Short mmCIF file of C-alpha atoms and ligand atoms in Angstrom, two decimals:
data_model
loop_
_atom_site.label_atom_id
_atom_site.label_comp_id
_atom_site.label_asym_id
_atom_site.label_seq_id
_atom_site.Cartn_x
_atom_site.Cartn_y
_atom_site.Cartn_z
CA MET A 27 -6.68 -6.78 -1.17
CA GLU A 28 -9.27 -8.70 -3.61
CA SER A 29 -12.09 -7.77 -1.31
CA VAL A 30 -11.08 -4.16 -1.65
CA ALA A 31 -11.76 -4.09 -5.33
CA ILE A 32 -14.87 -6.34 -5.63
CA GLU A 33 -16.06 -3.24 -2.67
CA ARG A 34 -15.36 -0.40 -4.64
CA GLU A 35 -16.93 -2.02 -7.88
CA ILE A 36 -20.43 -2.62 -5.95
CA GLY A 37 -19.55 0.86 -4.20
CA ALA A 38 -20.86 -0.41 -0.32
CA GLU A 39 -17.86 1.91 0.57
CA PRO A 40 -19.73 5.09 0.01
CA GLN A 41 -17.31 7.41 2.63
CA ARG A 42 -13.72 5.84 1.97
CA ARG A 43 -11.09 7.38 4.02
CA GLY A 44 -7.62 5.97 2.91
CA ARG A 45 -4.17 5.93 5.19
CA ALA A 46 -2.29 8.96 4.94
CA ILE A 47 1.42 7.66 5.92
CA VAL A 48 4.26 9.30 6.07
CA LEU A 49 7.69 8.08 5.33
CA THR A 50 10.31 10.47 7.74
CA SER A 51 13.68 9.60 9.04
CA GLY A 52 15.19 13.41 10.41
CA LYS A 53 18.73 12.48 9.06
CA GLY A 54 19.02 12.50 4.86
CA GLY A 55 20.22 9.43 2.25
CA VAL A 56 18.63 6.64 4.50
CA GLY A 57 16.41 5.59 2.25
CA LYS A 58 13.42 7.71 2.53
CA THR A 59 12.38 8.09 -1.75
CA THR A 60 13.12 4.49 -2.28
CA THR A 61 11.27 3.32 0.73
CA THR A 62 8.20 5.03 -0.88
CA ALA A 63 9.11 4.30 -4.17
CA ASN A 64 8.87 0.64 -3.50
CA LEU A 65 6.74 0.56 -0.52
CA GLY A 66 3.96 2.06 -2.82
CA THR A 67 4.85 -0.62 -5.66
CA ALA A 68 4.16 -3.15 -3.05
CA LEU A 69 0.93 -1.75 -2.03
CA ALA A 70 -0.17 -1.21 -5.54
CA GLU A 71 0.62 -4.35 -6.78
CA ARG A 72 -1.62 -5.84 -3.77
CA GLY A 73 -4.41 -4.08 -5.50
CA ALA A 74 -4.73 -1.17 -3.13
CA ARG A 75 -4.67 2.55 -4.98
CA VAL A 76 -2.20 4.10 -3.64
CA VAL A 77 -0.69 7.62 -4.63
CA LEU A 78 2.69 8.73 -3.84
CA VAL A 79 3.38 12.31 -2.86
CA ASP A 80 6.69 14.11 -2.94
CA ALA A 81 7.03 16.54 -0.12
CA ASP A 82 10.81 17.45 -0.44
CA VAL A 83 10.02 20.61 -2.33
CA GLY A 84 13.02 21.81 -4.38
CA LEU A 85 14.84 18.08 -4.46
CA ARG A 86 12.31 15.94 -5.92
CA ASN A 87 13.50 12.58 -6.32
CA LEU A 88 10.68 10.36 -6.30
CA ASP A 89 9.81 10.74 -10.19
CA ILE A 90 13.40 9.38 -10.65
CA VAL A 91 13.48 6.65 -8.80
CA LEU A 92 10.15 5.30 -10.41
CA GLY A 93 11.24 6.50 -13.73
CA LEU A 94 8.22 8.62 -14.39
CA GLU A 95 10.72 11.78 -14.59
CA SER A 96 9.45 12.63 -18.35
CA ARG A 97 6.25 12.44 -17.45
CA VAL A 98 5.94 14.80 -14.82
CA LYS A 99 3.81 17.99 -15.92
CA TYR A 100 2.81 19.27 -12.61
CA HIS A 101 3.60 19.71 -9.36
CA VAL A 102 1.93 19.74 -5.50
CA LEU A 103 1.86 23.90 -5.77
CA ASP A 104 0.21 23.61 -9.04
CA VAL A 105 -2.60 21.91 -7.19
CA LEU A 106 -2.47 23.95 -4.05
CA GLU A 107 -2.32 27.09 -6.07
CA GLU A 108 -5.46 25.79 -8.35
CA ARG A 109 -3.70 25.92 -11.71
CA VAL A 110 -4.46 22.37 -12.37
CA ASP A 111 -6.84 19.92 -11.28
CA LEU A 112 -5.73 17.28 -9.10
CA ASP A 113 -6.27 14.57 -11.43
CA GLU A 114 -4.36 16.37 -14.30
CA ALA A 115 -1.75 16.30 -11.76
CA LEU A 116 -1.48 12.52 -10.80
CA VAL A 117 1.17 10.95 -12.65
CA PRO A 118 0.38 7.02 -13.61
CA ASP A 119 2.94 5.07 -13.04
CA LYS A 120 5.04 2.78 -16.08
CA HIS A 121 4.82 -0.48 -13.97
CA SER A 122 1.73 -0.83 -11.53
CA GLU A 123 -1.99 0.06 -12.57
CA ASN A 124 -2.81 1.42 -9.37
CA LEU A 125 0.10 3.53 -8.39
CA ARG A 126 -0.10 7.44 -9.14
CA LEU A 127 2.71 10.12 -8.33
CA LEU A 128 2.01 13.75 -7.15
CA ALA A 129 6.07 15.53 -7.59
CA ALA A 130 7.09 17.84 -5.82
CA ALA A 131 7.60 21.42 -7.25
CA GLN A 132 11.64 21.42 -8.27
CA SER A 133 12.09 25.49 -8.56
CA ARG A 134 10.59 26.74 -5.58
CA GLU A 135 10.90 26.71 -2.00
CA LYS A 136 9.65 24.79 0.89
CA ASP A 137 8.16 28.02 2.34
CA GLU A 138 5.63 28.90 -0.85
CA VAL A 139 3.68 25.39 0.99
CA GLN A 140 1.70 26.60 3.79
CA THR A 141 0.89 23.61 6.00
CA ALA A 142 -3.33 24.01 5.97
CA GLN A 143 -2.83 23.64 2.35
CA MET A 144 -0.66 20.34 2.68
CA GLU A 145 -3.12 18.98 5.67
CA ALA A 146 -6.41 19.70 2.78
CA LEU A 147 -4.31 18.34 0.27
CA ILE A 148 -3.53 15.15 1.80
CA ALA A 149 -7.20 14.99 2.80
CA MET A 150 -8.60 15.25 -0.80
CA LEU A 151 -5.93 12.45 -1.65
CA ARG A 152 -7.53 10.15 0.93
CA GLU A 153 -10.91 10.36 -0.44
CA ARG A 154 -9.46 8.77 -3.78
CA PHE A 155 -6.72 6.18 -2.70
CA ASP A 156 -6.27 3.57 -0.22
CA PHE A 157 -3.26 4.69 0.72
CA VAL A 158 -1.28 7.85 0.53
CA LEU A 159 2.40 7.35 1.24
CA ILE A 160 3.96 10.93 1.98
CA ASP A 161 7.98 10.79 0.62
CA CYS A 162 9.21 13.86 3.80
CA PRO A 163 12.30 16.15 2.94
CA ALA A 164 15.30 15.47 5.27
CA GLY A 165 15.26 18.06 8.36
CA ILE A 166 12.64 18.94 11.17
CA GLU A 167 11.34 22.40 9.65
CA LEU A 168 8.75 23.60 7.60
CA GLY A 169 8.95 20.87 5.20
CA PHE A 170 8.92 18.34 7.64
CA ARG A 171 6.18 19.98 9.29
CA ASN A 172 3.92 20.44 5.87
CA ALA A 173 5.05 16.41 4.65
CA ILE A 174 3.46 15.35 7.91
CA ALA A 175 0.29 17.98 8.38
CA GLY A 176 -2.15 15.68 6.35
CA ALA A 177 -0.98 11.90 7.56
CA ASP A 178 -2.22 10.55 10.25
CA GLU A 179 0.51 7.61 11.01
CA ALA A 180 4.31 7.80 10.29
CA ILE A 181 7.07 5.47 9.32
CA VAL A 182 10.38 6.44 10.40
CA LEU A 183 13.29 5.12 8.86
CA CYS A 184 16.72 4.27 10.33
CA THR A 185 20.18 3.19 8.93
CA PRO A 186 22.42 0.93 11.61
CA GLU A 187 24.31 4.27 12.34
CA VAL A 188 24.72 6.62 15.53
CA SER A 189 24.16 9.95 13.82
CA ALA A 190 20.50 8.17 12.16
CA VAL A 191 19.34 6.67 15.14
CA ARG A 192 20.28 9.92 17.06
CA ASP A 193 18.34 11.89 14.46
CA VAL A 194 15.05 9.14 14.45
CA ASP A 195 15.15 9.59 18.32
CA ARG A 196 14.77 13.12 17.77
CA VAL A 197 12.16 12.80 14.95
CA VAL A 198 10.03 10.53 16.95
CA GLY A 199 10.41 12.88 19.88
CA LEU A 200 8.37 15.69 17.52
CA LEU A 201 5.97 13.70 16.10
CA GLY A 202 4.49 12.82 19.44
CA ASN A 203 2.14 9.95 19.54
CA ARG A 204 -0.25 11.41 16.88
CA PHE A 205 1.75 9.18 14.10
CA LYS A 206 2.20 5.80 15.61
CA PRO A 207 5.28 5.58 14.36
CA GLN A 208 6.50 2.27 13.30
CA LEU A 209 10.45 1.55 12.38
CA ILE A 210 11.85 0.14 9.18
CA VAL A 211 15.80 -0.29 9.44
CA ASN A 212 17.44 -0.03 6.59
CA ARG A 213 20.85 -0.87 4.72
CA LEU A 214 21.50 -3.23 7.41
CA ARG A 215 24.74 -5.58 6.55
CA PRO A 216 24.34 -8.69 8.24
CA GLN A 217 27.92 -9.57 8.15
CA LEU A 218 29.11 -7.01 9.54
CA VAL A 219 26.56 -6.82 12.41
CA LYS A 220 27.85 -10.68 12.88
CA ARG A 221 31.01 -9.54 12.77
CA GLY A 222 30.39 -6.61 15.87
CA LYS A 223 31.01 -3.98 13.21
CA MET A 224 27.85 -2.70 12.77
CA LEU A 225 24.85 -1.67 15.32
CA SER A 226 22.63 -4.40 15.21
CA ILE A 227 18.78 -4.66 15.00
CA ASP A 228 18.27 -5.28 18.75
CA ASP A 229 20.94 -1.87 19.34
CA VAL A 230 19.03 0.00 16.95
CA ASN A 231 15.65 -1.03 18.54
CA GLY A 232 16.82 -1.48 22.09
CA ILE A 233 16.93 2.36 22.25
CA LEU A 234 14.47 3.53 19.30
CA ARG A 235 11.22 1.07 21.32
CA LEU A 236 9.24 1.20 17.99
CA PRO A 237 6.95 -1.25 16.71
CA LEU A 238 9.57 -2.51 13.90
CA LEU A 239 7.53 -2.85 10.70
CA GLY A 240 10.55 -4.59 8.61
CA VAL A 241 14.43 -4.58 7.98
CA ILE A 242 15.63 -3.82 4.51
CA ALA A 243 19.05 -5.01 3.72
CA ASP A 244 22.27 -2.72 2.12
CA GLU A 245 21.31 -3.82 -1.45
CA PRO A 246 23.13 -3.50 -4.31
CA GLU A 247 20.66 -3.99 -6.97
CA ILE A 248 18.79 -0.96 -5.36
CA ILE A 249 21.80 1.11 -7.61
CA ILE A 250 20.68 -0.11 -10.87
CA THR A 251 16.91 -0.47 -9.88
CA THR A 252 17.44 3.10 -9.29
CA ASN A 253 19.91 3.87 -12.13
CA ARG A 254 16.90 2.35 -14.41
CA GLY A 255 13.99 3.88 -12.35
CA GLU A 256 12.51 0.50 -11.95
CA PRO A 257 11.28 -0.23 -7.98
CA LEU A 258 13.18 -3.57 -7.10
CA ALA A 259 9.63 -4.17 -5.67
CA LEU A 260 8.51 -5.36 -9.12
CA ARG A 261 10.65 -8.00 -8.70
CA LYS A 262 9.58 -10.57 -6.03
CA GLU A 263 12.22 -13.23 -6.54
CA ASN A 264 14.89 -10.80 -5.09
CA PRO A 265 14.98 -10.97 -1.16
CA THR A 266 14.81 -7.37 -0.87
CA GLY A 267 11.93 -6.84 -3.60
CA ALA A 268 10.38 -9.63 -1.49
CA ALA A 269 10.71 -7.83 2.10
CA TYR A 270 9.08 -4.43 0.37
CA HIS A 271 6.20 -6.96 -0.16
CA ALA A 272 6.34 -8.21 3.22
CA ILE A 273 6.46 -4.95 5.05
CA ALA A 274 3.47 -4.00 2.85
CA ALA A 275 1.41 -7.05 3.57
CA LYS A 276 2.18 -5.67 7.11
CA ILE A 277 1.23 -2.36 6.36
CA ALA A 278 -2.31 -3.64 4.66
CA GLY A 279 -2.79 -5.40 8.17
CA GLU A 280 -1.61 -8.99 7.46
CA ASP A 281 -0.20 -10.55 9.80
CA VAL A 282 3.15 -11.58 8.83
CA PRO A 283 6.55 -12.07 10.47
CA VAL A 284 8.87 -9.42 10.02
CA PRO A 285 10.95 -9.23 7.15
CA MET A 286 14.76 -9.42 7.76
CA PRO A 287 17.66 -9.93 5.40
CA PRO A 288 18.78 -13.23 6.05
CA ALA A 289 21.39 -14.37 8.37
CA ALA A 290 24.97 -13.56 7.57
CA LYS A 291 26.80 -16.53 6.09
CA GLN A 292 30.40 -16.12 6.31
CA THR A 293 32.17 -17.20 3.23
CA LEU A 294 35.81 -19.39 3.53
CA LEU A 295 37.78 -16.40 1.78
CA GLU A 296 35.82 -13.75 4.70
CA ARG A 297 36.91 -16.38 7.49
CA LEU A 298 39.95 -15.85 6.52
CA THR A 299 40.20 -12.56 6.77
CA SER A 300 38.66 -11.95 9.55
CA LEU A 301 41.30 -14.28 11.36
CA PHE A 302 44.50 -12.95 9.58
CA GLY A 303 43.32 -9.59 8.03
CA GLY A 304 44.39 -7.15 10.56
CA GLY A 305 43.02 -3.86 11.10
CA ARG A 306 40.16 -2.56 13.02
CA SER A 307 36.80 -3.48 12.87
CA MET B 4 47.13 -12.57 21.63
CA ILE B 5 44.35 -11.70 23.55
CA GLU B 6 43.55 -9.49 20.91
CA PHE B 7 44.24 -12.45 18.28
CA LEU B 8 41.15 -14.79 20.36
CA ARG B 9 38.63 -11.51 20.55
CA ARG B 10 39.26 -11.02 16.99
CA ILE B 11 38.21 -14.78 15.89
CA PHE B 12 35.44 -14.69 18.75
CA GLY B 13 34.21 -11.21 16.77
CA GLN B 14 32.78 -9.60 20.25
CA ARG B 15 33.56 -5.66 20.91
CA GLY B 16 33.78 -4.47 17.29
CA SER B 17 33.43 -0.63 16.06
CA SER B 18 29.47 -1.33 16.95
CA ALA B 19 30.51 -1.81 20.58
CA THR B 20 31.47 1.98 20.64
CA ALA B 21 28.94 2.98 18.39
CA LYS B 22 26.32 1.98 20.61
CA GLU B 23 28.33 3.25 23.65
CA ARG B 24 28.41 6.58 21.97
CA LEU B 25 24.84 6.44 20.62
CA ARG B 26 24.09 6.02 24.35
CA LEU B 27 25.60 9.07 26.10
CA VAL B 28 24.67 11.33 23.08
CA LEU B 29 21.02 10.46 23.44
CA MET B 30 20.92 10.96 27.24
CA THR B 31 22.48 14.30 26.80
CA ASP B 32 19.81 15.37 24.09
CA HIS B 33 16.92 14.17 26.71
CA LEU B 34 18.24 16.44 29.02
CA GLU B 35 15.85 18.56 28.96
CA LEU B 36 15.28 20.25 32.06
CA SER B 37 13.98 23.37 32.33
CA PRO B 38 15.21 26.52 34.24
CA ASP B 39 12.30 25.87 36.34
CA MET B 40 13.13 22.60 36.99
CA ILE B 41 16.36 23.09 37.90
CA GLU B 42 15.60 26.01 40.20
CA THR B 43 13.75 23.59 42.21
CA MET B 44 15.62 21.00 41.98
CA LYS B 45 18.78 23.08 43.98
CA ARG B 46 16.67 24.48 46.26
CA ASP B 47 15.15 20.56 47.24
CA LEU B 48 19.00 19.43 47.21
CA VAL B 49 19.94 22.31 49.57
CA ASP B 50 17.29 21.85 51.68
CA VAL B 51 18.47 18.43 52.45
CA ILE B 52 22.23 19.36 52.25
CA SER B 53 21.11 22.26 54.84
CA ARG B 54 20.07 20.13 57.62
CA HIS B 55 23.45 18.75 58.08
CA VAL B 56 25.56 22.10 57.29
CA GLU B 57 25.45 25.39 56.33
CA VAL B 58 25.54 26.04 52.92
CA ASP B 59 25.50 29.29 50.72
CA ARG B 60 22.21 29.61 48.89
CA GLU B 61 23.34 32.46 46.89
CA ARG B 62 26.36 30.80 45.12
CA ILE B 63 25.25 27.41 44.71
CA ASP B 64 26.06 26.03 40.98
CA VAL B 65 24.84 23.25 39.17
CA THR B 66 25.90 22.16 35.71
CA PHE B 67 25.39 18.74 33.59
CA GLU B 68 28.37 16.81 32.27
CA ARG B 69 29.11 14.35 30.05
CA GLN B 70 31.93 11.82 31.54
CA GLU B 71 33.33 8.63 30.50
CA SER B 72 30.26 6.52 30.40
CA THR B 73 27.61 8.46 32.32
CA LEU B 74 25.86 11.93 32.27
CA ALA B 75 26.47 13.86 36.15
CA MET B 76 24.93 16.38 37.37
CA LEU B 77 27.37 17.86 39.05
CA ALA B 78 26.29 20.79 42.43
CA ASN B 79 28.89 23.06 43.97
CA ILE B 80 27.28 24.13 46.84
CA PRO B 81 29.58 26.21 48.77
CA ILE B 82 29.82 25.24 52.48
CA LEU B 83 29.67 28.40 55.13
CA SER B 84 30.12 26.49 58.34
CA VAL B 85 29.77 22.83 59.65
CA GLY B 86 27.98 23.71 62.85
CA ARG B 87 24.21 23.49 63.32
CA PRO B 88 22.57 25.12 60.29
CA SER B 89 20.70 28.48 60.29
CA ALA B 90 17.26 29.15 61.70
CA ASN B 91 15.86 30.98 58.77
CA GLY B 92 17.62 28.59 56.09
CA ASN B 93 18.77 31.30 53.94
CA GLY B 94 22.51 30.54 54.19
CA LYS B 95 23.21 34.50 55.21
CA HIS B 96 25.62 34.67 57.97
CA GLU B 97 23.35 36.86 60.35
CA GLY B 98 20.78 34.10 60.99
CA ARG B 99 23.40 31.48 62.01
CA ALA B 100 21.37 31.10 65.85
CA PRO B 101 20.94 28.05 66.15
CA SER B 102 17.44 26.66 67.23
CA PRO B 103 17.58 24.89 70.31
CA ASP B 104 15.71 21.71 69.36
CA GLY B 105 16.94 22.04 65.79
CA SER B 106 13.28 22.54 64.61
CA ALA B 107 12.53 25.35 61.80
CA ARG B 108 14.71 25.37 59.39
CA THR B 109 12.87 25.99 56.89
CA SER B 110 9.68 28.16 56.84
CA LYS B 111 7.76 26.60 53.90
CA PRO B 112 6.76 22.36 54.23
CA LYS B 113 9.53 20.49 51.50
CA ARG B 114 8.41 19.83 48.36
CA VAL B 115 9.84 17.07 46.01
CA ALA B 116 9.24 18.51 42.81
CA ALA B 117 12.78 16.81 41.48
CA GLN B 118 14.34 13.97 42.26
CA THR B 119 17.83 13.76 42.50
CA GLY B 120 20.29 11.39 43.68
CA PRO B 121 21.10 7.80 41.68
CA GLY B 122 18.54 6.27 39.90
CA ALA B 123 16.59 9.47 39.69
CA GLU B 124 15.51 10.84 35.69
CA GLY B 125 17.34 13.95 35.27
CA GLN B 126 14.93 14.80 32.57
CA ALA B 127 11.60 16.15 31.85
CA PRO B 128 8.57 14.15 32.14
CA PRO B 129 9.96 11.20 29.54
CA LYS B 130 7.97 11.11 26.46
CA ARG B 131 8.92 7.31 25.98
CA LYS B 132 10.11 4.40 28.30
CA ARG B 133 14.25 4.14 27.68
CA ARG B 134 16.27 1.59 28.97
CA ARG B 135 18.85 2.64 31.64
CA ARG B 136 21.87 1.11 33.13
CA LYS B 137 22.76 1.71 36.98
CA LYS B 138 26.40 2.01 37.39
CA SER B 139 28.76 4.28 39.14
CA PRO B 140 28.24 5.61 42.31
CA PRO B 141 28.05 9.01 42.95
CA ALA B 142 31.21 10.60 44.26
CA PRO B 143 30.39 13.21 46.83
CA ALA B 144 28.29 15.71 45.52
CA THR B 145 28.11 14.28 42.23
CA ALA B 146 24.72 12.59 41.52
CA PRO B 147 24.44 10.41 38.01
CA ALA B 148 21.39 12.45 36.29
CA ALA B 149 20.79 8.81 34.25
CA GLY B 150 22.62 6.12 33.87
N1 LIG C 428 18.60 -1.03 0.81
C1 LIG C 428 19.18 0.05 -0.04
N2 LIG C 428 20.30 -0.45 0.16
C2 LIG C 428 21.31 -0.12 -0.51
N3 LIG C 428 21.17 1.09 -1.43
C3 LIG C 428 19.96 1.96 -0.79
C4 LIG C 428 19.08 1.44 -0.18
N4 LIG C 428 17.93 2.21 0.21
C5 LIG C 428 18.76 3.25 -0.36
N5 LIG C 428 19.96 3.15 -0.98
C6 LIG C 428 20.55 4.27 -1.52
O1 LIG C 428 20.62 5.19 -0.43
C7 LIG C 428 20.68 6.59 -1.12
C8 LIG C 428 19.99 7.54 -0.25
O2 LIG C 428 18.01 6.85 -0.57
P1 LIG C 428 16.92 7.72 -1.07
O3 LIG C 428 16.06 7.02 -0.98
O4 LIG C 428 17.19 8.89 -1.51
O5 LIG C 428 17.51 8.46 0.87
P2 LIG C 428 16.32 9.66 1.35
O6 LIG C 428 15.04 9.93 0.74
O7 LIG C 428 15.96 9.41 2.68
O8 LIG C 428 17.50 11.05 1.34
C9 LIG C 428 20.61 6.39 -2.63
O9 LIG C 428 21.62 6.53 -3.74
C10 LIG C 428 19.88 4.94 -2.79
O10 LIG C 428 19.62 4.27 -3.85
MG1 LIG C 429 14.33 11.93 -0.23
#
C-alpha cells in the first residue's frame, strides 16, 4: 500500500475512485459491525484511506465498537440534509490515522434517508477514500436497500447456524450479480465443528457457494475489545486480529491464503468429557 | 454400545441435523414457481398422462410438500376413464369418441416449458448453481421437485 501513498503525494491519480463495499448478512448479530470496524482498522493500518459508514439508522453502533461515541457530533443525515459539510461529519479514528467514521443518525427513522441520497453520498466518499466500508443494518427492507445503494461490492457475513445461512442465501439472491458477494464466516468454533456439533465451513459454503474471503473464530477477546472500544485488529499478535489483517490483504488484492482459525486440538479434559460426558451433541 | 462408538468417532452430531434442515428449508425457499409456470407444468403433465388415460382437466390439483428428506410435487389428477382418451383432449365426457388411429389428441403442439419428473428442477430459472442430491424414486403421480 506504500505505492498508493506515494501516488497520492505526487498526484499521479487524478480521478481516484475508491471501492465501496457493503457488509451485510440479513440476520442481525452475526458480526457486521464488529467486522466492519476491524476490517476498516486493518485496511487503514495498511496505509489505505478508509471511511466507515454506519448505515444502521436508529441503531448506531459502529461508533461504540471503535470507541468513538464521544467524538460523534454529526451524522449521515446531517450531511444528506446539508446541515454540515462532509468533512465536519467525518470523525477521525483514535487509533488509525487513515480511518474515518461517518456515524448513523440515532434518533431518526430509517425512512428518512432516501436511496438516491445515499448513493450520492457514497459516490462523494469514493472520491476521497480508497475504501468505503458500509455497515448494513439487519433486515432486507429499506435500510438494507439504502446501505447497498452506493456500493459496488458486498461482503456477506454468516455464522455457522441454519438461520444465518438461510438469511445470507436470501440476501445473496437479492444482491444479484452486481455486487460480486464474497463470504466471511464469523464465530466459527473449530472444536465444535470437529465434534460434529457445529456446521463446518464446507457445510456452509457447500450451500452458499461464494468466494470465501476468510473465516473468523468465535473469539472471547472480541467482547473485551468491544468493551474497550479498541478493535482487535489493532493487536496483530492475536490470531483473530491477524485474521482481520489477512482478510484486509485479500480485499486489497494480495494473493494470500484464506485465513482460517487454527484447527481444534482437543484437550485431554475435552476428550474425556466427549467420551464419558454423555449428553447429546 | 453403538451410541458409545458413535460418540467416540464423533459423526452425526447436531451439525448433521442442522445441515439437513438447512438443505430442506432452502429448497422450499427456492421454490419460486410463478402461477404461470405451475399452470404450464400442469398442462404438460396432463398432456402426457392423457395419452394413456382420460383425466379431468378441471379438477387437477398440484401442490408442493416437504417430506422427510425431499421436497415433493404432488399432483392429484382425477381419472375419468381408463379407456382411450378423448379426441379433443379437454377431458369432458362429451368428446370421448376415440379416434381410431389414436391421433389428434390435442389441437396444440406440445410445449415443454416446465420439466417435471425426477431430477427436474422445481424452481424458477436458477439464480446460482446449487448442490443437488438425487434420491427417493417418485411415487405414482409424485415427482421430487428437487432432491
Ligand atoms: N468473531 C466473534 N467472536 C465473538 N463474538 C463476536 C464475534 N463477532 C461478533 N461478535 C459479537 O457478536 C455480537 C454481535 O455482533 P455485531 O457486530 O454487533 O453484529 P451485527 O452488526 O451483525 O448485528 C456482539 O456482541 C459482538 O461482540
Ligand atoms: Mg450492527
